[in-house]
PDB file of C-alpha atoms in Angstrom:
ATOM      1  CA  GLN A   2     -19.374 -56.314 -16.131  1.00 90.00           C
ATOM      2  CA  VAL A   3     -19.865 -59.627 -17.885  1.00 93.00           C
ATOM      3  CA  GLN A   4     -23.206 -60.490 -19.256  1.00 95.00           C
ATOM      4  CA  LEU A   5     -24.501 -63.492 -21.229  1.00 96.00           C
ATOM      5  CA  VAL A   6     -27.907 -62.810 -22.805  1.00 96.00           C
ATOM      6  CA  GLU A   7     -29.880 -65.706 -24.319  1.00 96.00           C
ATOM      7  CA  SER A   8     -32.624 -65.303 -26.798  1.00 96.00           C
ATOM      8  CA  GLY A   9     -34.636 -67.335 -29.321  1.00 97.00           C
ATOM      9  CA  GLY A  10     -36.601 -69.603 -26.954  1.00 97.00           C
ATOM     10  CA  GLY A  11     -40.455 -70.032 -27.380  1.00 97.00           C
ATOM     11  CA  LEU A  12     -43.178 -72.488 -28.073  1.00 98.00           C
ATOM     12  CA  VAL A  13     -42.644 -74.922 -31.010  1.00 98.00           C
ATOM     13  CA  GLN A  14     -44.569 -77.913 -32.168  1.00 98.00           C
ATOM     14  CA  PRO A  15     -42.831 -81.399 -32.147  1.00 98.00           C
ATOM     15  CA  GLY A  16     -40.706 -81.837 -35.055  1.00 98.00           C
ATOM     16  CA  GLY A  17     -40.011 -78.049 -35.368  1.00 98.00           C
ATOM     17  CA  SER A  18     -36.847 -76.054 -35.068  1.00 98.00           C
ATOM     18  CA  LEU A  19     -35.514 -73.176 -32.958  1.00 98.00           C
ATOM     19  CA  ARG A  20     -32.296 -71.348 -32.910  1.00 98.00           C
ATOM     20  CA  LEU A  21     -30.971 -70.055 -29.556  1.00 98.00           C
ATOM     21  CA  SER A  22     -28.493 -67.254 -29.329  1.00 98.00           C
ATOM     22  CA  CYS A  23     -26.149 -66.155 -26.497  1.00 98.00           C
ATOM     23  CA  ALA A  24     -24.556 -62.843 -26.956  1.00 97.00           C
ATOM     24  CA  ALA A  25     -21.729 -61.937 -24.602  1.00 95.00           C
ATOM     25  CA  SER A  26     -20.456 -58.641 -23.345  1.00 93.00           C
ATOM     26  CA  GLY A  27     -17.476 -58.034 -21.121  1.00 91.00           C
ATOM     27  CA  ILE A  28     -15.657 -61.258 -22.313  1.00 88.00           C
ATOM     28  CA  ILE A  29     -14.681 -62.765 -25.571  1.00 88.00           C
ATOM     29  CA  PHE A  30     -16.214 -65.856 -26.698  1.00 90.00           C
ATOM     30  CA  GLY A  31     -13.456 -68.221 -27.914  1.00 86.00           C
ATOM     31  CA  ASP A  32     -11.137 -67.347 -25.083  1.00 85.00           C
ATOM     32  CA  GLY A  33     -12.623 -70.391 -23.247  1.00 90.00           C
ATOM     33  CA  THR A  34     -15.266 -73.007 -23.736  1.00 95.00           C
ATOM     34  CA  GLU A  35     -18.895 -72.294 -24.341  1.00 96.00           C
ATOM     35  CA  ASP A  36     -21.793 -74.507 -23.529  1.00 97.00           C
ATOM     36  CA  TRP A  37     -25.468 -74.903 -23.530  1.00 98.00           C
ATOM     37  CA  TYR A  38     -27.156 -76.506 -20.597  1.00 98.00           C
ATOM     38  CA  ARG A  39     -30.796 -77.186 -19.975  1.00 98.00           C
ATOM     39  CA  GLN A  40     -32.952 -77.854 -16.964  1.00 98.00           C
ATOM     40  CA  ALA A  41     -36.396 -79.281 -17.002  1.00 97.00           C
ATOM     41  CA  PRO A  42     -38.870 -79.015 -14.048  1.00 92.00           C
ATOM     42  CA  GLY A  43     -37.825 -81.467 -11.361  1.00 94.00           C
ATOM     43  CA  LYS A  44     -34.749 -82.529 -13.113  1.00 96.00           C
ATOM     44  CA  GLN A  45     -30.988 -81.775 -12.768  1.00 97.00           C
ATOM     45  CA  ARG A  46     -29.354 -79.322 -15.193  1.00 97.00           C
ATOM     46  CA  GLU A  47     -27.696 -81.263 -18.031  1.00 97.00           C
ATOM     47  CA  LEU A  48     -25.110 -80.495 -20.640  1.00 98.00           C
ATOM     48  CA  VAL A  49     -26.519 -80.081 -24.132  1.00 98.00           C
ATOM     49  CA  ALA A  50     -23.517 -79.030 -26.180  1.00 98.00           C
ATOM     50  CA  THR A  51     -19.990 -77.686 -25.904  1.00 98.00           C
ATOM     51  CA  ILE A  52     -17.739 -75.876 -28.264  1.00 97.00           C
ATOM     52  CA  SER A  53     -14.128 -75.449 -27.357  1.00 95.00           C
ATOM     53  CA  ARG A  54     -11.618 -72.645 -28.191  1.00 92.00           C
ATOM     54  CA  PHE A  55     -10.555 -74.579 -31.207  1.00 93.00           C
ATOM     55  CA  GLY A  56     -14.048 -75.236 -32.451  1.00 93.00           C
ATOM     56  CA  THR A  57     -14.364 -78.800 -31.321  1.00 96.00           C
ATOM     57  CA  THR A  58     -17.920 -79.715 -30.501  1.00 97.00           C
ATOM     58  CA  ASN A  59     -19.522 -82.299 -28.177  1.00 97.00           C
ATOM     59  CA  TYR A  60     -23.099 -83.162 -27.429  1.00 97.00           C
ATOM     60  CA  GLY A  61     -25.184 -84.887 -24.865  1.00 96.00           C
ATOM     61  CA  ASN A  62     -26.217 -88.409 -25.862  1.00 95.00           C
ATOM     62  CA  PHE A  63     -29.882 -87.385 -26.157  1.00 94.00           C
ATOM     63  CA  VAL A  64     -29.046 -84.875 -28.960  1.00 93.00           C
ATOM     64  CA  LYS A  65     -28.478 -87.713 -31.545  1.00 87.00           C
ATOM     65  CA  GLY A  66     -27.562 -85.295 -34.410  1.00 92.00           C
ATOM     66  CA  ARG A  67     -30.535 -83.032 -33.900  1.00 97.00           C
ATOM     67  CA  PHE A  68     -28.711 -79.949 -32.458  1.00 98.00           C
ATOM     68  CA  THR A  69     -25.722 -77.946 -33.539  1.00 98.00           C
ATOM     69  CA  ILE A  70     -23.666 -75.531 -31.493  1.00 98.00           C
ATOM     70  CA  SER A  71     -21.648 -72.799 -33.324  1.00 97.00           C
ATOM     71  CA  ARG A  72     -19.928 -69.601 -32.537  1.00 96.00           C
ATOM     72  CA  ASP A  73     -19.637 -66.336 -34.538  1.00 95.00           C
ATOM     73  CA  ASN A  74     -16.472 -64.594 -33.350  1.00 92.00           C
ATOM     74  CA  ALA A  75     -17.318 -61.335 -35.157  1.00 94.00           C
ATOM     75  CA  LYS A  76     -20.635 -61.134 -33.266  1.00 96.00           C
ATOM     76  CA  ASN A  77     -19.295 -62.580 -29.999  1.00 95.00           C
ATOM     77  CA  THR A  78     -22.286 -64.866 -30.062  1.00 97.00           C
ATOM     78  CA  VAL A  79     -22.868 -68.555 -29.571  1.00 98.00           C
ATOM     79  CA  TYR A  80     -25.847 -70.384 -31.178  1.00 98.00           C
ATOM     80  CA  LEU A  81     -27.656 -73.574 -30.654  1.00 98.00           C
ATOM     81  CA  GLN A  82     -29.545 -74.750 -33.674  1.00 98.00           C
ATOM     82  CA  MET A  83     -32.219 -77.200 -32.589  1.00 98.00           C
ATOM     83  CA  ASN A  84     -34.022 -79.460 -35.163  1.00 98.00           C
ATOM     84  CA  SER A  85     -36.560 -82.272 -34.874  1.00 98.00           C
ATOM     85  CA  LEU A  86     -37.541 -81.017 -31.404  1.00 98.00           C
ATOM     86  CA  LYS A  87     -39.401 -83.388 -29.065  1.00 97.00           C
ATOM     87  CA  PRO A  88     -41.616 -82.706 -26.086  1.00 97.00           C
ATOM     88  CA  GLU A  89     -38.757 -83.998 -23.819  1.00 96.00           C
ATOM     89  CA  ASP A  90     -36.670 -81.137 -24.932  1.00 97.00           C
ATOM     90  CA  THR A  91     -38.832 -78.760 -23.121  1.00 98.00           C
ATOM     91  CA  ALA A  92     -36.592 -76.954 -20.582  1.00 98.00           C
ATOM     92  CA  VAL A  93     -34.966 -73.640 -19.682  1.00 98.00           C
ATOM     93  CA  TYR A  94     -31.790 -73.526 -21.765  1.00 98.00           C
ATOM     94  CA  TYR A  95     -28.723 -71.772 -20.311  1.00 98.00           C
ATOM     95  CA  CYS A  96     -25.671 -70.381 -21.840  1.00 97.00           C
ATOM     96  CA  HIS A  97     -22.419 -70.964 -19.987  1.00 97.00           C
ATOM     97  CA  THR A  98     -18.699 -70.162 -20.474  1.00 96.00           C
ATOM     98  CA  LYS A  99     -15.634 -71.164 -18.665  1.00 95.00           C
ATOM     99  CA  ILE A 100     -12.398 -69.331 -19.130  1.00 91.00           C
ATOM    100  CA  SER A 101      -9.315 -70.919 -17.765  1.00 86.00           C
ATOM    101  CA  ARG A 102      -6.573 -68.693 -19.112  1.00 83.00           C
ATOM    102  CA  PRO A 103      -5.307 -66.491 -17.639  1.00 84.00           C
ATOM    103  CA  LEU A 104      -6.007 -67.681 -14.124  1.00 83.00           C
ATOM    104  CA  PRO A 105      -8.069 -67.415 -12.098  1.00 90.00           C
ATOM    105  CA  VAL A 106     -10.794 -69.661 -13.727  1.00 91.00           C
ATOM    106  CA  ARG A 107     -13.899 -67.744 -14.458  1.00 93.00           C
ATOM    107  CA  GLU A 108     -17.384 -69.044 -15.187  1.00 95.00           C
ATOM    108  CA  TYR A 109     -20.439 -67.155 -16.235  1.00 96.00           C
ATOM    109  CA  TRP A 110     -24.098 -68.068 -16.762  1.00 97.00           C
ATOM    110  CA  GLY A 111     -26.896 -66.491 -18.716  1.00 97.00           C
ATOM    111  CA  GLN A 112     -30.327 -66.003 -17.363  1.00 96.00           C
ATOM    112  CA  GLY A 113     -31.880 -68.803 -19.386  1.00 97.00           C
ATOM    113  CA  THR A 114     -34.506 -68.972 -22.143  1.00 97.00           C
ATOM    114  CA  GLN A 115     -37.637 -71.178 -22.062  1.00 98.00           C
ATOM    115  CA  VAL A 116     -38.109 -73.687 -24.789  1.00 98.00           C
ATOM    116  CA  THR A 117     -41.400 -75.539 -24.791  1.00 98.00           C
ATOM    117  CA  VAL A 118     -42.180 -78.239 -27.304  1.00 98.00           C
ATOM    118  CA  SER A 119     -45.888 -78.996 -27.422  1.00 97.00           C
ATOM    119  CA  SER A 120     -48.694 -79.517 -29.900  1.00 95.00           C
TER     120      SER A 120
END
């Protein structure tokens, strides 16, 4: 059974930092692409950051150098380091992975972790 378990969310003041973790079981991170998405109340889910099999990273335009996605293959865990947090970063953050090889394509989501940025 595949599970993605996020942790590390919480309440932080503007300008603060958090590190989210996503631990996988039943699959191997690095076999596909891992992402972090977020969804704020009343808004659509949006892509925050992606890391490919080869370690290539991409970020949403709103990140502007504040967040870093990384992967620890030994721990089978993906991280999202978030610095200079703003109130508009408040959302539920979800871990996601898509594995395309071998077929069929498989996608999995974590349960989400709440991040609240407020003074």
